Each structure stands twice: as structure tokens, then as C-alpha cells.
Tab-separated table of C-alpha atoms in Angstrom:
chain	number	residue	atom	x	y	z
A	1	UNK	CA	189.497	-84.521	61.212
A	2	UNK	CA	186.079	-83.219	62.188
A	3	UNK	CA	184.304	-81.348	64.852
A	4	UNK	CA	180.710	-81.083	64.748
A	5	UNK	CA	179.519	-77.171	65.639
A	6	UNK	CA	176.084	-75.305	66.022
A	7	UNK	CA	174.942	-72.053	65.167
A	8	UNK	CA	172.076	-70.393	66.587
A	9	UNK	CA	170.338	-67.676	64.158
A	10	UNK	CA	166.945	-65.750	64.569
A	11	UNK	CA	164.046	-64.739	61.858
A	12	UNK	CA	164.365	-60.806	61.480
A	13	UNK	CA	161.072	-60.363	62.831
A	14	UNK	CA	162.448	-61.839	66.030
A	15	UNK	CA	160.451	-64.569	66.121
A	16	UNK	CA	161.296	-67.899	67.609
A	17	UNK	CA	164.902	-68.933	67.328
A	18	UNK	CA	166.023	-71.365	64.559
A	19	UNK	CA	168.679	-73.696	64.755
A	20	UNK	CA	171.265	-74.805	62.334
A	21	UNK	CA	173.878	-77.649	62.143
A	22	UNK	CA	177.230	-76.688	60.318
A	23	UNK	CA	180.629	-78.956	60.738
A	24	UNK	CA	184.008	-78.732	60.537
A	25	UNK	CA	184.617	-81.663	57.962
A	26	UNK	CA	188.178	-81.598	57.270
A	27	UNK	CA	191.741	-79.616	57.323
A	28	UNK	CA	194.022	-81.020	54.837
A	29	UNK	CA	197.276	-79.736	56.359
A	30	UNK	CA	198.975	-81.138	53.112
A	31	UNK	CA	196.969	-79.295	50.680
A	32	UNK	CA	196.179	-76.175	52.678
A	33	UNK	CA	192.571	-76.808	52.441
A	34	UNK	CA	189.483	-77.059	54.603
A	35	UNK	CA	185.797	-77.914	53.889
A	36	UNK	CA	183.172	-76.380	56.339
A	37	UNK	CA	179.550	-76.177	55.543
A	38	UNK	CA	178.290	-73.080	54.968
A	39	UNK	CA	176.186	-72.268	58.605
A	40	UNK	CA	179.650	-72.253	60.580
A	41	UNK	CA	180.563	-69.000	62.104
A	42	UNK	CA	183.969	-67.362	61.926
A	43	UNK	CA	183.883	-68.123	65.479
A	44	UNK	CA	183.453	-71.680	65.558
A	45	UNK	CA	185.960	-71.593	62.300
A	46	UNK	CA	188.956	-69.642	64.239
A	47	UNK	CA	188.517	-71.689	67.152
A	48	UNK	CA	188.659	-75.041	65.080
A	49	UNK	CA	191.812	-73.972	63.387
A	50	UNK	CA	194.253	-72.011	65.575
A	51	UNK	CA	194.703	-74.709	67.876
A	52	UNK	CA	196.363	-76.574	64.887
A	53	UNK	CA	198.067	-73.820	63.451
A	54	UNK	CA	196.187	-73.377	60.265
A	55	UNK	CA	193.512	-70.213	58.958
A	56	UNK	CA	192.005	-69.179	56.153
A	57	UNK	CA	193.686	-66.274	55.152
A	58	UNK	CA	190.773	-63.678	55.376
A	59	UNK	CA	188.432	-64.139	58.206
A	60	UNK	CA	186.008	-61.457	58.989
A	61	UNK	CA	185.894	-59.396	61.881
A	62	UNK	CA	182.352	-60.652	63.410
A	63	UNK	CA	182.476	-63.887	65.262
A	64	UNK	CA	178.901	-64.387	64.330
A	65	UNK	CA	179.119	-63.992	60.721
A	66	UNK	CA	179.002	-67.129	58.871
A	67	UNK	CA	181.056	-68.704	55.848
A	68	UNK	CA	178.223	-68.515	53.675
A	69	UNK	CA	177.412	-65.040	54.905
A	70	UNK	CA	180.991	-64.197	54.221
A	71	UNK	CA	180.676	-65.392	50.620
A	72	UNK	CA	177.503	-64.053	49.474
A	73	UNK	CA	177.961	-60.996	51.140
A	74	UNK	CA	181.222	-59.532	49.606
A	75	UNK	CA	183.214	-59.964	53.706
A	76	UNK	CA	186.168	-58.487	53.748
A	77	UNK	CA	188.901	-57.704	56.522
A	78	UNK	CA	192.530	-56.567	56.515
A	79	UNK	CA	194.021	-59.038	55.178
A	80	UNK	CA	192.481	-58.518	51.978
A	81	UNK	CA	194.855	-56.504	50.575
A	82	UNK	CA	196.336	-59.446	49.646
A	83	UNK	CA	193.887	-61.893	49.314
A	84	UNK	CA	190.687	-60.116	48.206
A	85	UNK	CA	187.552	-61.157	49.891
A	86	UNK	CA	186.558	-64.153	51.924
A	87	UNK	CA	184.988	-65.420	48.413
A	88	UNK	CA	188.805	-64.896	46.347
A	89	UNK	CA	190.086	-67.668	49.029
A	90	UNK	CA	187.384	-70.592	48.106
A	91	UNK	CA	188.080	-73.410	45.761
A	92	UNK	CA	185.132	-75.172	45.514
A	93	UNK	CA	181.162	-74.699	46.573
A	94	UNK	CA	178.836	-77.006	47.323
A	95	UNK	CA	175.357	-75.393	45.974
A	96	UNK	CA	171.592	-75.940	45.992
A	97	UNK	CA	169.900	-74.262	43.119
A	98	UNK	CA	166.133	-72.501	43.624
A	99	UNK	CA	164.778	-75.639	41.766
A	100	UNK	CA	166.471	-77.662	44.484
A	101	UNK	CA	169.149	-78.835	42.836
A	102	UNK	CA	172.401	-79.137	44.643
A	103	UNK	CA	175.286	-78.743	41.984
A	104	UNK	CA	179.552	-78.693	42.713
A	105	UNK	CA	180.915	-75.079	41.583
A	106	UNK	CA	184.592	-74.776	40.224
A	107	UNK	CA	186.588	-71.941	39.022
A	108	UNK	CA	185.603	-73.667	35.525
A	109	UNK	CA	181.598	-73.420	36.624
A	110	UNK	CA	179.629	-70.556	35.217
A	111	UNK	CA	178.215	-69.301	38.789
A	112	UNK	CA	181.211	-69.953	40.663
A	113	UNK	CA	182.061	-66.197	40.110
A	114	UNK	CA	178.773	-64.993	40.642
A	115	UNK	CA	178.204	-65.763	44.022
A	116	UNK	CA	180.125	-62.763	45.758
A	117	UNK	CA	177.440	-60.315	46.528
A	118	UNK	CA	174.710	-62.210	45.293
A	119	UNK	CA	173.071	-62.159	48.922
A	120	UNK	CA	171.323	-65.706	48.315
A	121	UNK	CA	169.529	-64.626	45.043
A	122	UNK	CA	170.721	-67.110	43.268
A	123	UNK	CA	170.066	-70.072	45.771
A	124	UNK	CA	171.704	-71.693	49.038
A	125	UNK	CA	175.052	-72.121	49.644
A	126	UNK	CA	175.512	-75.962	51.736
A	127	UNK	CA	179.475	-76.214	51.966
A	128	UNK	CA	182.736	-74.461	51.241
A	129	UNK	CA	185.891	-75.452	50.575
A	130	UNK	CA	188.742	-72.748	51.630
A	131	UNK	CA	191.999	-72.409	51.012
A	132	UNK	CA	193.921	-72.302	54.534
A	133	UNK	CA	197.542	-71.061	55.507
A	134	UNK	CA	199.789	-71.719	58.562
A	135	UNK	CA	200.022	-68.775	61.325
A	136	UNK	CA	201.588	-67.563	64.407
A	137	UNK	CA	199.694	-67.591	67.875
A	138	UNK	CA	200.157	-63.894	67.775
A	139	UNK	CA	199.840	-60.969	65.788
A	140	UNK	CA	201.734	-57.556	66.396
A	141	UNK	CA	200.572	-54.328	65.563
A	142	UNK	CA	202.264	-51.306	64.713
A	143	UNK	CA	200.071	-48.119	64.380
A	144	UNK	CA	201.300	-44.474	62.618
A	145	UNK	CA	199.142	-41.312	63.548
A	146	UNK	CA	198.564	-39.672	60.176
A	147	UNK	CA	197.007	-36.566	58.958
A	148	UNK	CA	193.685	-37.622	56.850
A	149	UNK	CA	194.601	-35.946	53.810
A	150	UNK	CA	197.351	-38.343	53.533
A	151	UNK	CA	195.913	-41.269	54.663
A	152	UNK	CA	195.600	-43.066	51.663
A	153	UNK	CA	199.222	-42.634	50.505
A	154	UNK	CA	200.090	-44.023	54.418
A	155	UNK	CA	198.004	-47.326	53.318
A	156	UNK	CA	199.221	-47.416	49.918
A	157	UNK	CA	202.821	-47.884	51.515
A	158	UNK	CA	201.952	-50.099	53.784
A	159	UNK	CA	200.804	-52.425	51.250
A	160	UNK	CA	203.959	-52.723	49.965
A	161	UNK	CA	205.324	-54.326	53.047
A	162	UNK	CA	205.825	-56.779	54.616
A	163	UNK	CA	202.926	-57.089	56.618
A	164	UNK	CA	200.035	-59.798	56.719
A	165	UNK	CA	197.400	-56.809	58.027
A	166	UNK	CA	196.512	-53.544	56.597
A	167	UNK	CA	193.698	-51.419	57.383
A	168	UNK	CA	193.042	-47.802	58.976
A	169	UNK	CA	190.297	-45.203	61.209
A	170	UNK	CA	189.831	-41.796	60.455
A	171	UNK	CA	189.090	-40.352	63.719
A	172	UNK	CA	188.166	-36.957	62.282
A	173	UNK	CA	189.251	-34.991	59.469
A	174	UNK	CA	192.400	-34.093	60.576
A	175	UNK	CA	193.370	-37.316	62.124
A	176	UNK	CA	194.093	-40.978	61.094
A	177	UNK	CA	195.725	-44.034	61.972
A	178	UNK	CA	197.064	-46.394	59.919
A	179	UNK	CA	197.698	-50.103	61.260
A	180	UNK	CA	199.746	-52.812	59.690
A	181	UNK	CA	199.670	-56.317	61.672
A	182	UNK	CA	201.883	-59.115	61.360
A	183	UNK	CA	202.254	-62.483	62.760
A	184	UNK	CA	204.713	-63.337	65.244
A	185	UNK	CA	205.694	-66.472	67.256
A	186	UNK	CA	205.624	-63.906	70.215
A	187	UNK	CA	206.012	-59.899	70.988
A	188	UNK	CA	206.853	-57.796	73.810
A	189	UNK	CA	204.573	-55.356	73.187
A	190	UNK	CA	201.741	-54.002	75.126
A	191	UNK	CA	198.848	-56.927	75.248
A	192	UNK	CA	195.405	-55.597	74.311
A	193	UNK	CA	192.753	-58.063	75.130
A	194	UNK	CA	188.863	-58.223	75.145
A	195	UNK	CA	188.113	-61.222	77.427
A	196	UNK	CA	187.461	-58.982	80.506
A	197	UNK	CA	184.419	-57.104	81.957
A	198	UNK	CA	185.991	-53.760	81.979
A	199	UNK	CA	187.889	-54.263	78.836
A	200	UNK	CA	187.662	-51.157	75.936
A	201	UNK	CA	186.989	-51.827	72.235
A	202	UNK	CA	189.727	-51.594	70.043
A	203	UNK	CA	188.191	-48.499	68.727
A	204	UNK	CA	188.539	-47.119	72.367
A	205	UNK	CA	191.823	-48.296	72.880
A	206	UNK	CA	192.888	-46.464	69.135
A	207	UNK	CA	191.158	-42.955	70.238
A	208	UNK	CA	192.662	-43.274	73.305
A	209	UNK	CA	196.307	-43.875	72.040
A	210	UNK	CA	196.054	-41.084	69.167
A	211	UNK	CA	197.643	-38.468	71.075
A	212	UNK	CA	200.588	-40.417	70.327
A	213	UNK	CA	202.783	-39.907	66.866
A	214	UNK	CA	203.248	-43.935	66.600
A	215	UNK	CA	203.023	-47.578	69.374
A	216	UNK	CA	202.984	-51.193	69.017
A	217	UNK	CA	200.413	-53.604	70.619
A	218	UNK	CA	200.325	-57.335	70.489
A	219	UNK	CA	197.052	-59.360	70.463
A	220	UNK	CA	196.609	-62.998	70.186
A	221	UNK	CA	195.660	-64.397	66.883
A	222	UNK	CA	192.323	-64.824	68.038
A	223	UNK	CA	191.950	-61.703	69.622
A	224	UNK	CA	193.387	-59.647	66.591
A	225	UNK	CA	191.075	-61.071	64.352
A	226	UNK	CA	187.804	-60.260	66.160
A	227	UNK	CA	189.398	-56.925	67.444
A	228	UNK	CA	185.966	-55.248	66.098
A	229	UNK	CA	183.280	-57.894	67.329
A	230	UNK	CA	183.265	-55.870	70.801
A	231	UNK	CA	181.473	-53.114	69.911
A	232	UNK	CA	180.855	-53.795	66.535
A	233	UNK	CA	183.320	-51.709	65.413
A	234	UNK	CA	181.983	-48.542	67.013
A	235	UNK	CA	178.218	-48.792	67.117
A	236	UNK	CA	178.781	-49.464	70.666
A	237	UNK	CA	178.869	-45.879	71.405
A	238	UNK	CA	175.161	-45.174	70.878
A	239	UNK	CA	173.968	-47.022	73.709
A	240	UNK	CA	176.465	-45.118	76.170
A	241	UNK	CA	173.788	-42.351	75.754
A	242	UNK	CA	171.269	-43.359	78.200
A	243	UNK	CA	169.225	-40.174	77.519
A	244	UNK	CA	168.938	-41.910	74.042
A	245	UNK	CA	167.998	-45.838	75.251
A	246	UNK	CA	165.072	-44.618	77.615
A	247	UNK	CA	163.826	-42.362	74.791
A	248	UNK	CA	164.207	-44.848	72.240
A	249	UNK	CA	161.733	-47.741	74.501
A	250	UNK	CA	159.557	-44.199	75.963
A	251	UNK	CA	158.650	-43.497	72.172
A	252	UNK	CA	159.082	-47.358	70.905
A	253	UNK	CA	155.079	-47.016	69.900
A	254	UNK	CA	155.816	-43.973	67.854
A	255	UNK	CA	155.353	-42.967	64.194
A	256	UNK	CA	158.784	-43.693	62.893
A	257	UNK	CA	159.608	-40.225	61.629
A	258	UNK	CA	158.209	-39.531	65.308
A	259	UNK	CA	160.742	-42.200	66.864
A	260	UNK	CA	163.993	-40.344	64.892
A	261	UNK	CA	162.711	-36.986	65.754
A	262	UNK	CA	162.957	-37.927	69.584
A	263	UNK	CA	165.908	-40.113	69.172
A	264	UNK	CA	168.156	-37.223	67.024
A	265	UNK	CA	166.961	-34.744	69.814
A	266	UNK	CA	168.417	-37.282	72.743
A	267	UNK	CA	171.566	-37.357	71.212
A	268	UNK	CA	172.184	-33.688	70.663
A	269	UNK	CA	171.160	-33.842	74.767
A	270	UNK	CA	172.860	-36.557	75.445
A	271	UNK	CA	175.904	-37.597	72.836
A	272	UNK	CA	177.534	-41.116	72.868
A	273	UNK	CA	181.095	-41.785	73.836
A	274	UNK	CA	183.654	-43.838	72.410
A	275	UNK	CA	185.724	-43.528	75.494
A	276	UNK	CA	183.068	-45.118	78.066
A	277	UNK	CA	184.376	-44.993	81.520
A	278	UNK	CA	185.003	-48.499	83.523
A	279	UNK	CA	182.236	-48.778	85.166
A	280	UNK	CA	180.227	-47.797	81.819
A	281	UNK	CA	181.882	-50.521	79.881
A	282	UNK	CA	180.772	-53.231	82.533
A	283	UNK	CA	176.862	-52.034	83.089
A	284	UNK	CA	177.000	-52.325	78.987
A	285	UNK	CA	179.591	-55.273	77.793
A	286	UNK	CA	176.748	-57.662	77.814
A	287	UNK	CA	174.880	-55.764	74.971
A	288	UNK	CA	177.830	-54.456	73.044
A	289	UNK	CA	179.254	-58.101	71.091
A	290	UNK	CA	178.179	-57.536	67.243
A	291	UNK	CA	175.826	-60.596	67.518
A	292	UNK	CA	173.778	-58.778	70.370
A	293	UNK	CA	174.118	-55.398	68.334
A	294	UNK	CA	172.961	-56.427	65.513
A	295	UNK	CA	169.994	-58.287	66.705
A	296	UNK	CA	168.911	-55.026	68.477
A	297	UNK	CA	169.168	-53.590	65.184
A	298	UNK	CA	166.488	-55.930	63.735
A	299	UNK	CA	164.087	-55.006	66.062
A	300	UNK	CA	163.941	-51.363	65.105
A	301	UNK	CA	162.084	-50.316	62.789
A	302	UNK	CA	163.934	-50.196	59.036
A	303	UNK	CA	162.341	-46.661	58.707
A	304	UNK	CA	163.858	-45.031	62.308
A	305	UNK	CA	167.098	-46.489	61.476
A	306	UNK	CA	167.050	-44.662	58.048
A	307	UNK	CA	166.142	-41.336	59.920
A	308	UNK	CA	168.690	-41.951	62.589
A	309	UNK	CA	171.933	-43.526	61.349
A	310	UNK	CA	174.263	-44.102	58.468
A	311	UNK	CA	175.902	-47.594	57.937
A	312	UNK	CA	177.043	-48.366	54.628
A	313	UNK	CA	180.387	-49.929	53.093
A	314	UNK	CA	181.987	-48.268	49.949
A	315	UNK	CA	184.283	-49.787	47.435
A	316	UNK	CA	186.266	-46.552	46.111
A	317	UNK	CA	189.210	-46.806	43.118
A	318	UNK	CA	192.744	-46.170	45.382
A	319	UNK	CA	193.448	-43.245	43.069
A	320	UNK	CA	189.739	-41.481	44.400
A	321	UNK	CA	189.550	-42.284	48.105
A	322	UNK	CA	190.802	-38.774	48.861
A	323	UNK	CA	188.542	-37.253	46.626
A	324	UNK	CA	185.856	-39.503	48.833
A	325	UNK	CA	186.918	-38.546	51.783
A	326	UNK	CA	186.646	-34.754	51.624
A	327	UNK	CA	183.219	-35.814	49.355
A	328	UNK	CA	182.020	-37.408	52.879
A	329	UNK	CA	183.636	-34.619	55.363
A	330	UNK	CA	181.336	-31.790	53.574
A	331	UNK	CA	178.418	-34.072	53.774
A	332	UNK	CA	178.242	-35.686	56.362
A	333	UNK	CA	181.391	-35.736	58.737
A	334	UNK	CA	180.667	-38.838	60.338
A	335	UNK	CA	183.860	-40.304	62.142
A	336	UNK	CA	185.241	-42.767	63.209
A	337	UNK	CA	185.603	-44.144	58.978
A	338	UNK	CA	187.464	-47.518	58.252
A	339	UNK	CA	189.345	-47.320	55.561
A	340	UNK	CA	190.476	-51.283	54.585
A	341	UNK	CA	192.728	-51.842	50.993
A	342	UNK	CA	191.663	-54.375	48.680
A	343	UNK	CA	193.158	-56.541	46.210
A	344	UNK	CA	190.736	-55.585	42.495
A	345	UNK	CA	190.173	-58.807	40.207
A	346	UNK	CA	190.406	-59.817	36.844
A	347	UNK	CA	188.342	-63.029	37.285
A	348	UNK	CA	184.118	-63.117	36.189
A	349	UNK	CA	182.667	-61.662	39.527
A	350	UNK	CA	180.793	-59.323	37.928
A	351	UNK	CA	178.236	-58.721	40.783
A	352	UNK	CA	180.884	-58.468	43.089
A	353	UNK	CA	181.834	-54.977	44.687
A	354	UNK	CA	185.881	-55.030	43.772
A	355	UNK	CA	185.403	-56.056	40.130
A	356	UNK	CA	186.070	-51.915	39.279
């Protein structure tokens, strides 16, 4: 079966728009296995699949992100605890050397390994072929407050479960919540959806709910799995400062340093919320998906956003993340974290983060 899709990308100069075919090209229900070329998002992908019952067993948590993005950047999301990254679930690539040669890579092929967080050195990926696993139209959650010092023992059990999710915010240093999600034919539990103008971001809904010791929420599959898209995660917040988004296009002409200056000033005036109030969320929920937040952030200037902001993923041994954690507290003591287990490896992927 096949279903012809489209993704739309843009030059990170923000130049003129360029346009990509990807497809669907089969799901072998028999063999558990799908082939999708490389240019379809996880959006397209989810929305393929679910109807028929069938996923891959880690998708990412971006609709926009694409398979081949996935791959060669090292995705990850909470299912990986299990599974490892998006990359540990492929069987087979379909790959165009920088000579322009397009080879076939196996587990038995020398580079098959090497693509995880290779970030398209090596050469362009055309088509994947994933393994895929049948699922539940819904997925229950069941979240524990913790105290941060103990958070990674609270994960570390939870990955002994049963569940098919596992991953975890620290809100602050005192404070964190670990989730564990499962699938379920269906769940009486409070439904948390994202499909309306005035609806919060998970990361909203999770400081909001923290007061409480423990609570259960039900998603659809669907939503679950792009729980973080609104808001991308919780970079949303920064444009709830409006003190910050009129000095940010007052002072877009600036020296960079300049720009940061102005823009670390605004915030100490003017500091982002996580908890935006109704009307806030509606003025703003047509700039706060991940795909429009993250092609504001490639029309700032690489230099400002070093000055301004910290966004960068860690792969820590289980046995050090404490030791990490009160490493970033004294710092830095930036919060919300997300802490998200992952299954090491013992195969070649030397370049890739979780070969520790």
C-alpha cells in the first residue's frame, strides 16, 4: 500500500521555500516492516500508520522532523528505553554516496552503523526501511511527583516495568516528575488534547498538575506522541514576554552582543511564563508549533542565540546523571530539564551519542 506525501522545507537563510517529494511505499503488516523515503515527516508517518494500527516503535516528538533527520541526527523519544534511537529500529537504508553513488546498507554493510549522528557528512540518505509494531489508539499516562535528587532512581524503576513510555521534567531542583505511558485500547482518565485554540502545552499542563503527589491522563496515540510539538517542548515560553519580542525586532539591526544585551535585559523586565493565561495561549498558538519555532530560530542571528539561550541534548552514563544534575543546578539552573532513558549499544555506531 502507498500514499504519496509532501514536505515543505526552507534554506536556513530563509530564502525561497524548497519542496520535496517523500512516499509512503509500503507496510508489510506480515513482517512488521515499512519503507518510507527519507523526506517524510513523523507527521505524515504517524498519520499513515495509526489508522491501520501499526508504528514504528520510536517516533520523535516533532511532527516536522523527518525520517532521515531522525536517523542522522541521533532522534530519540521515550520509548527509547527500549528501543534505542529512531536509527536502532531501521533494517535497511537506501543511500547516495558524495560521489553520487546510491548503494543498499545492511546490518552486514560497513556504514550502516555509521550513520547515527553523522548529520549528512557522509552523504544523502533516499529511503528507509523501519521496523514497525502494532498499537493501541490510546496511550495512558501515569505521572509520580518526585524530589530531583531522586529522580534518576524514579526512572531507573520505571524501566523495569511494564510500560511502553518512559521519560521525565525537572521543574526545579527540588521538583520532578516522572511519566511512564502505556498503550491502551481505551482509559478513563482525564483527556489532554492539543487540537484547540486555547489548549496548554503539555509542559503547562505538567507545571500545572505538580502540586499534586501523583494523576493519570489519557491522550490519543497521536496526541501522546507529539505531546511536545506545541511549544516545542518549552521554548514557547519566551515569546509570552512581549517586553522581549518588541525588543528583539526594535534592536533586530543591532551588533549581536548588542541584540543579547537588550534581549537578557527584557527578560529580567519582563520574564516568560510557562503557565500563559487563555487568552495568551490563543494571541500566540499560531507561532508556538516546533516547525514555526524553529524557523524563527533560523532567522536570528547564530551569535544572539549563543548570548541569549542554552539548548543542547546530553547523553550522561545512568550511574552519573545525579552527579549531572547538581553539575548543571550550580551552573546554570536552567529548568524545566528532560530527562529521557536510553537503551546503550553494543553494535559499530561509533559516532553515535549512546555508544558509551
Amino acid at each position: 500500500m502507498t500514499r504519496s506525501v509532501s514536505h515543505m522545507t526552507r534554506t536556513v537563510a530563509g530564502g525561497s521555500a524548497e519542496r520535496r517529494q517523500g512516499s509512503c511505499h509500503f507496510l508489510d503488516i506480515e513482517n512488521k516492516q515499512a519503507c518510507v523515503d527519507a523526506a517524510v515527516s513523523m507527521d505524515q508517518l504517524a498519520q499513515w500508520m495509526l489508522p491501520q494500527g501499526f508504528l514504528p516503535p520510536v517516533i520523535t516528538e516533532f511532527k516536522g522532523i523527518t525520517v532521515g533527520g531522525a536517523v542522522m541526527g541521533a532522534a530519540l523519544e521515550s520509548s527509547s528505553f527500549r528501543y534505542g534511537q529512531v536509527s536502532d529500529v531501521c533494517t535497511r537504508f537506501e543511500f547516495e554516496l558524495a560521489d553520487g553513488q546510491c548503494v543498499d546498507l545492511t546490518p552486514e554493510s560497513d556504514l550502516f552503523y555509521g550513520l547515527s549522528g553523522s548529520y549528512g557528512t557522509i552523504g544523502r540518505l533516499k529511503r528507509v526501511y523501519l521496523q514497525v509494531e502494532p498499537v493501541q489508539p490510546w496511550v495512558e499516562l501515569s505521572a509520580r511527583v518526585c524530589a530531583t535528587e531522586h529522580v534518576a532512581e524514579g526512572l531507573s524503576a520505571s524501566c523495569t516495568g511494564d510500560a511502553d513510555f518512559v521519560d521525565a521534567m525537572a521543574l526545579d531542583a527540588r521538583r520532578s516528575v516522572v511519566m511512564e505511558g502505556r498503550y491502551v485500547a481505551s482509559s478513563s482518565a482525564q483527556r489532554i488534547r492539543f487540537d484547540r485554540p486555547w489548549s496548554k502545552s503539555f509542559c503547562q499542563q505538567v507545571v500545572e498538575a505538580a502540586g499534586r503527589s501523583k494523576w493519570s491522563w489519557s491522550f490519543t496515540t497521536y496526541d501522546y506522541l507529539f505531546r511536545y510539538d506545541l511549544g516545542a517542548f518549552w521554548m514557547g515560553q519566551f515569546p509570552t514576554s512581549r517586553l522581549a519580542v518588541t525588543t528583539f525586532y526594535n534592536h533586530r539591526n543591532d551588533a549581536p552582543v548588542e541584540q543579547a544585551r537588550c534581549l537578557h535585559q527584557a527578560f529580567r523586565e519582563s520574564p516568560p511564563t510557562l503557565t500563559p493565561s487563555g487568552w495568551l495561549r490563543r494571541l500566540l498558538r499560531a507561532k508556538l508549533s516546533s516547525t514555526h519555532l524553529y524557523a524563527t530560530l533560523h532567522r536570528v542571528s547564530q551569535e544572539v542565540l549563543a548570548h541569549t539561550f542554552l539548548v543542547q541534548d546530553f547523553y550522561i552514563p545512568s550511574d552519573r546523571v545525579q552527579e549531572f544534575l547538581s553539575y548543571c543546578h550550580e551552573r546554570v539552573a536552567i529548568y524545566p530539564l528532560w530527562l529521557c532513558p536510553m537503551r546503550g549499544t553494543a553494535t559499530g555506531q561509533f559516532l553515535s551519542p549512546l555508544f558509551l
